[in-house]
Short mmCIF file of C-alpha atoms and ligand atoms in Angstrom, two decimals:
data_model
loop_
_atom_site.label_atom_id
_atom_site.label_comp_id
_atom_site.label_asym_id
_atom_site.label_seq_id
_atom_site.Cartn_x
_atom_site.Cartn_y
_atom_site.Cartn_z
CA UNK G 1 173.21 127.46 -30.37
CA UNK G 2 173.01 129.10 -26.90
CA UNK G 3 171.02 132.41 -26.57
CA UNK G 4 172.62 135.04 -24.38
CA UNK G 5 170.33 136.12 -21.73
CA UNK G 6 169.92 139.89 -21.63
CA UNK G 7 169.17 142.34 -18.83
CA UNK G 8 167.20 145.36 -19.65
CA UNK G 9 168.69 148.74 -18.98
CA UNK G 10 167.24 152.36 -18.79
CA UNK G 11 169.05 155.54 -18.48
CA UNK G 12 167.99 158.70 -16.34
CA UNK G 13 169.74 161.85 -17.62
CA UNK G 14 170.70 162.17 -21.31
CA UNK G 15 173.95 164.13 -20.84
CA UNK G 16 177.59 163.73 -21.54
CA UNK G 17 178.07 160.48 -19.41
CA UNK G 18 174.90 158.92 -20.51
CA UNK G 19 176.38 158.37 -23.98
CA UNK G 20 179.12 156.32 -22.44
CA UNK G 21 176.47 154.15 -20.62
CA UNK G 22 174.36 153.90 -23.81
CA UNK G 23 177.30 152.59 -25.99
CA UNK G 24 178.27 150.46 -23.28
CA UNK G 25 175.21 148.62 -23.11
CA UNK G 26 174.77 148.37 -26.81
CA UNK G 27 178.22 146.72 -27.01
CA UNK G 28 177.34 144.24 -24.30
CA UNK G 29 175.81 140.99 -25.25
CA UNK G 30 174.21 140.44 -21.96
CA UNK G 31 172.73 143.99 -21.70
CA UNK G 32 169.87 145.73 -23.75
CA UNK G 33 169.06 149.37 -23.73
CA UNK G 34 165.28 149.62 -23.45
CA UNK G 35 164.82 153.45 -23.05
CA UNK G 36 165.71 156.79 -21.56
CA UNK G 37 164.37 159.67 -19.63
CA UNK G 38 165.48 163.36 -19.26
CA UNK G 39 163.95 166.28 -17.36
CA UNK G 40 164.47 168.10 -20.62
CA UNK G 41 162.19 166.14 -22.90
CA UNK G 42 163.79 167.08 -26.10
CA UNK G 43 167.10 165.74 -24.89
CA UNK G 44 165.51 162.29 -24.23
CA UNK G 45 163.74 162.35 -27.50
CA UNK G 46 166.92 163.05 -29.60
CA UNK G 47 168.93 160.47 -27.42
CA UNK G 48 166.30 157.89 -27.88
CA UNK G 49 166.18 158.37 -31.64
CA UNK G 50 169.99 158.10 -31.80
CA UNK G 51 169.92 154.72 -30.08
CA UNK G 52 166.57 153.70 -31.45
CA UNK G 53 164.95 153.17 -27.97
CA UNK G 54 162.07 154.32 -26.05
CA UNK G 55 161.97 157.98 -24.83
CA UNK G 56 159.91 158.07 -21.61
CA UNK G 57 158.07 161.15 -20.77
CA UNK G 58 158.34 160.64 -17.07
CA UNK G 59 160.52 158.80 -14.52
CA UNK G 60 157.22 157.07 -13.35
CA UNK G 61 156.68 155.92 -16.83
CA UNK G 62 159.95 154.52 -17.18
CA UNK G 63 159.78 152.76 -13.82
CA UNK G 64 156.60 150.87 -14.93
CA UNK G 65 158.21 149.39 -17.94
CA UNK G 66 158.59 145.62 -17.10
CA UNK G 67 161.56 145.11 -19.55
CA UNK G 68 163.86 147.33 -17.49
CA UNK G 69 165.76 145.56 -14.80
CA UNK G 70 168.64 148.15 -14.14
CA UNK G 71 168.60 151.84 -14.26
CA UNK G 72 171.68 153.99 -15.00
CA UNK G 73 171.48 157.19 -13.06
CA UNK G 74 173.48 159.77 -14.97
CA UNK G 75 171.86 162.92 -13.67
CA UNK G 76 173.73 165.74 -11.72
CA UNK G 77 175.22 164.41 -8.63
CA UNK G 78 172.89 166.18 -6.07
CA UNK G 79 169.72 164.47 -7.66
CA UNK G 80 171.22 160.84 -7.23
CA UNK G 81 169.83 160.15 -3.79
CA UNK G 82 166.20 161.11 -4.35
CA UNK G 83 166.26 159.22 -7.86
CA UNK G 84 167.90 156.07 -6.20
CA UNK G 85 165.21 155.90 -3.49
CA UNK G 86 162.58 156.29 -6.14
CA UNK G 87 164.03 153.60 -8.48
CA UNK G 88 164.59 151.12 -5.48
CA UNK G 89 160.97 151.52 -4.43
CA UNK G 90 160.02 150.45 -7.95
CA UNK G 91 162.17 147.39 -7.45
CA UNK G 92 164.72 148.10 -10.21
CA UNK G 93 168.56 147.58 -9.74
CA UNK G 94 170.73 150.64 -9.91
CA UNK G 95 174.06 151.52 -11.48
CA UNK G 96 174.66 155.15 -10.10
CA UNK G 97 177.37 157.46 -11.43
CA UNK G 98 180.06 158.94 -9.00
CA UNK G 99 179.76 160.57 -6.58
CA UNK G 100 176.95 158.28 -5.36
CA UNK G 101 175.75 161.12 -3.15
CA UNK G 102 177.20 164.36 -1.84
CA UNK G 103 176.05 164.08 1.61
CA UNK G 104 176.74 161.27 4.15
CA UNK G 105 173.17 160.90 5.39
CA UNK G 106 171.98 160.78 1.78
CA UNK G 107 174.50 157.93 1.06
CA UNK G 108 173.07 155.83 3.97
CA UNK G 109 169.57 156.64 2.72
CA UNK G 110 170.43 155.15 -0.69
CA UNK G 111 171.98 152.01 0.66
CA UNK G 112 169.02 151.37 2.99
CA UNK G 113 166.45 151.90 0.32
CA UNK G 114 168.20 149.43 -1.77
CA UNK G 115 168.51 146.87 1.02
CA UNK G 116 164.65 147.43 1.99
CA UNK G 117 163.69 146.68 -1.38
CA UNK G 118 165.98 143.98 -2.18
CA UNK G 119 167.64 145.63 -5.21
CA UNK G 120 171.39 145.85 -6.18
CA UNK G 121 173.25 149.09 -6.19
CA UNK G 122 176.55 149.73 -7.83
CA UNK G 123 178.55 152.88 -8.20
CA UNK G 124 180.87 153.68 -11.10
CA UNK G 125 184.55 153.69 -10.51
CA UNK G 126 186.03 152.93 -13.83
CA UNK G 127 189.62 153.32 -12.71
CA UNK G 128 189.30 150.24 -10.61
CA UNK G 129 188.56 148.16 -13.48
CA UNK G 130 191.94 148.87 -15.24
CA UNK G 131 194.08 145.54 -15.51
CA UNK G 132 197.05 147.58 -14.30
CA UNK G 133 195.15 148.98 -11.12
CA UNK G 134 194.23 145.45 -10.35
CA UNK G 135 197.68 144.23 -10.68
CA UNK G 136 199.03 147.15 -8.59
CA UNK G 137 196.56 146.35 -5.70
CA UNK G 138 197.48 142.60 -5.78
CA UNK G 139 201.35 143.59 -5.41
CA UNK G 140 200.42 145.92 -2.52
CA UNK G 141 198.00 143.23 -0.94
CA UNK G 142 200.75 140.51 -1.17
CA UNK G 143 202.83 142.91 0.99
CA UNK G 144 205.63 143.33 -1.83
CA UNK G 145 206.14 146.96 -0.85
CA UNK G 146 206.51 146.10 2.70
CA UNK G 147 205.07 148.47 5.37
CA UNK G 148 203.58 151.31 3.59
CA UNK G 149 205.08 154.80 4.68
CA UNK G 150 204.07 157.68 2.18
CA UNK G 151 201.05 156.97 -0.30
CA UNK G 152 199.69 160.11 -2.12
CA UNK G 153 197.51 161.06 -5.03
CA UNK G 154 197.83 163.88 -7.42
CA UNK G 155 195.26 165.33 -9.76
CA UNK G 156 196.54 168.26 -11.86
CA UNK G 157 193.85 168.95 -14.66
CA UNK G 158 192.35 171.94 -16.30
CA UNK G 159 188.73 173.05 -16.39
CA UNK G 160 188.28 176.75 -17.64
CA UNK G 161 185.52 178.89 -16.45
CA UNK G 162 183.40 177.88 -19.60
CA UNK G 163 183.34 174.30 -18.23
CA UNK G 164 181.76 175.48 -14.99
CA UNK G 165 179.43 177.69 -16.86
CA UNK G 166 178.43 175.09 -19.38
CA UNK G 167 175.65 173.35 -17.09
CA UNK G 168 174.02 175.12 -14.19
CA UNK G 169 174.80 172.38 -11.66
CA UNK G 170 178.56 172.43 -12.16
CA UNK G 171 180.59 174.06 -9.50
CA UNK G 172 177.52 174.31 -6.96
CA UNK G 173 177.55 172.93 -3.51
CA UNK G 174 173.85 172.16 -3.97
CA UNK G 175 174.10 169.86 -7.13
CA UNK G 176 177.95 169.16 -7.63
CA UNK G 177 178.51 168.86 -3.77
CA UNK G 178 182.11 170.27 -4.23
CA UNK G 179 184.48 171.07 -6.94
CA UNK G 180 187.89 169.62 -8.00
CA UNK G 181 187.78 166.98 -5.29
CA UNK G 182 184.10 165.94 -5.32
CA UNK G 183 183.74 165.96 -9.08
CA UNK G 184 187.04 165.15 -10.73
CA UNK G 185 189.47 164.01 -8.02
CA UNK G 186 187.03 161.48 -6.45
CA UNK G 187 188.55 158.92 -8.70
CA UNK G 188 192.11 159.30 -7.40
CA UNK G 189 190.73 159.64 -3.78
CA UNK G 190 188.91 156.25 -4.30
CA UNK G 191 191.87 154.54 -5.94
CA UNK G 192 194.42 155.85 -3.05
CA UNK G 193 192.20 154.33 -0.46
CA UNK G 194 191.46 151.18 -2.51
CA UNK G 195 195.16 150.44 -3.03
CA UNK G 196 196.42 151.61 0.60
CA UNK G 197 193.38 151.06 2.83
CA UNK G 198 191.13 153.04 5.06
CA UNK G 199 192.23 156.69 6.10
CA UNK G 200 192.30 157.18 9.81
CA UNK G 201 192.38 161.01 9.91
CA UNK G 202 193.07 164.06 7.91
CA UNK G 203 193.57 167.87 7.68
CA UNK G 204 192.21 169.64 4.62
CA UNK G 205 192.28 172.98 3.00
CA UNK G 206 190.07 173.87 -0.12
CA UNK G 207 189.31 176.99 -1.90
CA UNK G 208 188.57 178.41 -5.23
CA UNK G 209 191.83 179.99 -6.40
CA UNK G 210 191.23 181.06 -9.80
CA UNK G 211 187.52 180.12 -11.03
CA UNK G 212 184.52 181.97 -10.17
CA UNK G 213 182.61 179.31 -8.38
CA UNK G 214 181.09 178.56 -4.96
CA UNK G 215 183.21 175.29 -4.53
CA UNK G 216 186.91 174.57 -4.60
CA UNK G 217 188.96 174.43 -7.72
CA UNK G 218 192.21 173.61 -5.57
CA UNK G 219 192.44 171.53 -2.57
CA UNK G 220 195.16 169.69 -0.35
CA UNK G 221 194.57 166.95 2.21
CA UNK G 222 197.02 165.59 4.67
CA UNK G 223 196.30 162.00 5.26
CA UNK G 224 197.14 159.41 7.99
CA UNK G 225 196.10 155.80 7.03
CA UNK G 226 194.88 153.22 9.49
CA UNK G 227 198.04 151.29 8.78
CA UNK G 228 200.20 154.10 9.83
CA UNK G 229 201.19 155.34 6.55
CA UNK G 230 200.91 159.25 5.75
CA UNK G 231 200.15 160.89 2.42
CA UNK G 232 198.79 163.80 0.62
CA UNK G 233 196.05 164.48 -1.87
CA UNK G 234 196.74 167.43 -4.23
CA UNK G 235 193.82 168.24 -6.46
CA UNK G 236 193.26 171.10 -8.90
CA UNK G 237 191.27 171.84 -11.94
CA UNK G 238 193.53 174.95 -12.59
CA UNK G 239 196.64 173.35 -13.83
CA UNK G 240 197.44 174.74 -17.21
CA UNK G 241 198.45 172.03 -19.58
CA UNK G 242 197.79 169.70 -16.56
CA UNK G 243 199.72 166.42 -16.51
CA UNK G 244 196.74 164.29 -15.10
CA UNK G 245 196.66 162.01 -12.35
CA UNK G 246 199.41 160.17 -10.33
CA UNK G 247 199.28 157.58 -7.53
CA UNK G 248 202.68 157.39 -5.66
CA UNK G 249 202.96 154.47 -3.37
CA UNK G 250 206.16 154.13 -1.08
CA UNK G 251 206.85 151.39 1.61
CA UNK G 252 209.92 150.03 3.28
CA UNK G 253 210.75 147.54 0.50
CA UNK G 254 209.36 149.02 -2.60
CA UNK G 255 207.79 151.80 -4.67
CA UNK G 256 205.01 151.71 -7.08
CA UNK G 257 203.84 154.66 -9.23
CA UNK G 258 200.70 154.86 -11.39
CA UNK G 259 200.43 157.68 -13.94
CA UNK G 260 197.11 158.00 -15.43
CA UNK G 261 196.35 154.28 -15.48
CA UNK G 262 199.81 152.96 -16.34
CA UNK G 263 202.36 151.53 -13.75
CA UNK G 264 205.44 153.49 -14.53
CA UNK G 265 207.52 152.61 -11.46
CA UNK G 266 207.62 149.22 -9.78
CA UNK G 267 210.69 148.64 -7.77
CA UNK G 268 210.85 146.00 -5.13
CA UNK G 269 213.79 145.22 -2.92
CA UNK G 270 215.73 142.13 -3.91
CA UNK G 271 213.16 141.06 -6.58
CA UNK G 272 212.47 141.76 -10.17
CA UNK G 273 208.76 141.87 -10.75
CA UNK G 274 207.83 141.83 -14.43
CA UNK G 275 204.77 144.15 -15.21
CA UNK G 276 202.67 142.00 -17.49
CA UNK G 277 201.92 143.43 -20.89
CA UNK G 278 198.32 144.53 -20.54
CA UNK G 279 195.69 144.88 -23.39
CA UNK G 280 195.18 148.71 -24.01
CA UNK G 281 192.54 150.10 -21.69
CA UNK G 282 190.80 153.41 -21.74
CA UNK G 283 189.04 154.21 -18.45
CA UNK G 284 186.25 155.78 -20.43
CA UNK G 285 184.70 153.71 -22.01
CA UNK G 286 186.28 150.38 -21.09
CA UNK G 287 185.86 150.84 -17.41
CA UNK G 288 182.21 151.65 -17.74
CA UNK G 289 181.69 148.68 -20.22
CA UNK G 290 183.04 146.23 -17.76
CA UNK G 291 180.93 147.56 -15.02
CA UNK G 292 177.71 147.41 -17.19
CA UNK G 293 178.42 143.84 -18.09
CA UNK G 294 179.06 143.09 -14.47
CA UNK G 295 175.75 144.67 -13.47
CA UNK G 296 173.86 142.83 -16.06
CA UNK G 297 175.35 139.49 -14.96
CA UNK G 298 175.08 140.35 -11.24
CA UNK G 299 171.12 140.63 -11.91
CA UNK G 300 171.09 137.37 -13.73
CA UNK G 301 173.31 135.46 -11.34
CA UNK G 302 171.70 137.35 -8.27
CA UNK G 303 175.12 138.19 -6.72
CA UNK G 304 176.74 141.54 -5.63
CA UNK G 305 178.24 143.73 -8.35
CA UNK G 306 181.90 144.32 -8.63
CA UNK G 307 181.73 147.85 -6.94
CA UNK G 308 178.72 147.56 -4.58
CA UNK G 309 177.21 150.82 -3.52
CA UNK G 310 178.76 150.56 -0.02
CA UNK G 311 182.14 151.16 -1.84
CA UNK G 312 180.89 154.79 -2.43
CA UNK G 313 181.24 155.56 1.14
CA UNK G 314 185.05 155.68 1.56
CA UNK G 315 185.91 158.48 -0.91
CA UNK G 316 182.80 160.43 0.31
CA UNK G 317 184.03 160.33 3.77
CA UNK G 318 187.51 161.66 2.86
CA UNK G 319 186.13 164.28 0.59
CA UNK G 320 183.60 165.62 2.94
CA UNK G 321 186.21 165.16 5.81
CA UNK G 322 188.52 167.44 3.88
CA UNK G 323 185.80 170.10 3.38
CA UNK G 324 184.84 170.01 7.05
CA UNK G 325 188.51 170.40 8.24
CA UNK G 326 189.02 173.19 5.66
CA UNK G 327 186.02 174.97 7.40
CA UNK G 328 186.83 174.28 10.95
CA UNK G 329 190.61 174.25 10.61
CA UNK G 330 190.62 171.05 12.74
CA UNK G 331 191.62 167.43 12.14
CA UNK G 332 188.98 165.11 11.13
CA UNK G 333 189.16 161.64 12.56
CA UNK G 334 187.46 158.54 11.20
CA UNK G 335 188.70 156.22 13.87
CA UNK G 336 185.49 155.64 15.58
CA UNK G 337 183.75 154.40 12.35
CA UNK G 338 186.75 152.59 11.35
CA UNK G 339 186.26 150.21 14.27
CA UNK G 340 183.09 148.75 12.69
CA UNK G 341 184.77 148.77 9.30
CA UNK G 342 187.56 146.63 10.62
CA UNK G 343 184.92 144.32 12.20
CA UNK G 344 183.47 143.87 8.78
CA UNK G 345 186.60 142.99 6.90
N1 LIG U 401 182.33 158.02 -13.98
C1 LIG U 401 182.78 158.96 -14.61
O1 LIG U 401 183.97 159.02 -15.13
C2 LIG U 401 181.97 160.40 -14.84
C3 LIG U 401 182.27 161.19 -15.91
C4 LIG U 401 181.48 162.25 -16.07
C5 LIG U 401 180.21 162.45 -15.16
N2 LIG U 401 180.17 161.59 -14.39
C6 LIG U 401 179.02 161.87 -13.31
O2 LIG U 401 177.85 161.63 -14.21
C7 LIG U 401 176.81 162.64 -13.76
C8 LIG U 401 176.23 163.37 -14.86
O3 LIG U 401 177.33 164.21 -15.48
P1 LIG U 401 177.33 164.66 -16.99
O4 LIG U 401 178.70 165.33 -17.20
O5 LIG U 401 176.85 163.65 -17.78
O6 LIG U 401 176.27 165.82 -16.74
P2 LIG U 401 175.41 166.56 -17.91
O7 LIG U 401 174.98 168.02 -17.50
O8 LIG U 401 175.96 166.45 -19.15
O9 LIG U 401 174.01 165.64 -17.99
C9 LIG U 401 173.01 165.59 -16.96
C10 LIG U 401 171.90 165.21 -17.71
O10 LIG U 401 170.75 165.13 -16.49
C11 LIG U 401 169.52 165.90 -16.90
N3 LIG U 401 168.79 166.00 -15.69
C12 LIG U 401 168.86 167.07 -14.81
N4 LIG U 401 167.95 166.84 -13.81
C13 LIG U 401 167.34 165.74 -14.07
C14 LIG U 401 166.16 165.14 -13.49
N5 LIG U 401 165.66 165.60 -12.31
N6 LIG U 401 165.73 163.98 -13.95
C15 LIG U 401 166.06 163.52 -15.20
N7 LIG U 401 167.18 164.13 -15.90
C16 LIG U 401 167.87 165.29 -15.34
C17 LIG U 401 170.17 167.10 -17.67
O11 LIG U 401 169.04 167.59 -18.39
C18 LIG U 401 171.19 166.40 -18.35
O12 LIG U 401 170.93 166.00 -19.71
C19 LIG U 401 177.37 163.42 -12.49
O13 LIG U 401 177.17 162.84 -11.24
C20 LIG U 401 178.96 163.18 -12.80
O14 LIG U 401 179.75 163.38 -11.58
C21 LIG U 401 180.93 160.43 -14.00
#
C-alpha cells in the first residue's frame, strides 16, 4: 500500500478566508494542517480548537515549527508584504491571498525575498482554476475568435455599509489598498488579462459614489491591450441585487461570454464548437482546494506552483494604474514595462 506524502501547512490570520484554506487543507490527502496564528489570540485558539491543530502564540513560534513547509497568508491585504518577507526568511513556502500586495514596490520586495531565500510563492486566483475558464483560454489562445477587438469585464455586486464597517481594515487605503477594484474586482481584472493578454495603456476613473469609505465603491477603466484590442472594466460594489461578474470577449471570427464561471456564449464563424459538460465547480472552495493541492505537490516535486507569485503583478498594475489615472486625469501606459515582459514570453 502506498503512503501519500504530506506537506505541512500553517495559516496566518484566522478570519473568513482562512476557513476555506483550513477546509481545503483537511480535504487534501497531500496536505496536513499543523497550526494557526492570529494577532487576536482568542481567534487563533478557537480556530485551532475547531480544526484540532496547534494555536501558536506568535508568528515567530509558528515559523520555528519544523513540520510546517507552507504558510497560507490570510491576513488583511496591507500586511501581506511584511509577513511574506518574514516567512520567506524563515525558509517556508508561501500561499498568499489576493491581492498579493497593494503597492508595486511591495510586490517586488516579496518576489525578491522568495527568490533570495529559495522558497516558492503562489498567489490565490481561484477563478483561473475553473475548467470552463481553462477551456475558454484554450479557445482564445488557439485563435478561434480571430483578432480580438473588444474585451471587457463587468463586476456588479453589492456590499452594504455594514460590510465595510465589519472589520477595521476594509475600505481603507492603508490595509485594503483600494475598494471595489482592489478587493472584489481583482478576480475579473486578473481573468481578463489572463484570457486576452497584457494591457498596454488605460484611462481610469474611481470614486466612492454611495458608501462612506476612503476608497472607491465604483470604478471604470478604459483599456487598450497590447494586441490592439480595446475594452472596459466596470466594477462596483453598489449594484443592488447585483448580477455578478461577466467577461465578454469579441474577435473578428467569434464571441465568447463567461457569466460568473459559466461559458454562456461561444459563437465561432463557420464552426460549431461544443462546450464540454464540465463537473460542477464552485470558485470558493473548489478553486482554493486545487491551489492548495498544487502547492503541496509543488513543494514535494520542487517545481513552480500553478499560479506563481509573479502572476500577481499583472492585475496589480492595472488596478494601481487605474487609480493613478483617476487621480492625475492622464493615460497610464505600461508599454515600457511590457517590452521586458514580451522578452520573457
Ligand atoms: N481569494 C479569495 O477569493 C478571497 C476571498 C476573501 C478574502 N480574500 C483575501 O484574504 C485576506 C483576508 O480576508 P478576510 O476576509 O479573511 O479578512 P478577515 O478580516 O475576516 O480576517 C483577517 C484575519 O487576520 C487577522 N490579523 C490581522 N492582522 C494580523 C497580523 N498582523 N497577524 C496575524 N493575524 C492578523 C485578523 O485578526 C483576522 O482574524 C484579504 O487579503 C482578502 O483580500 C481572498
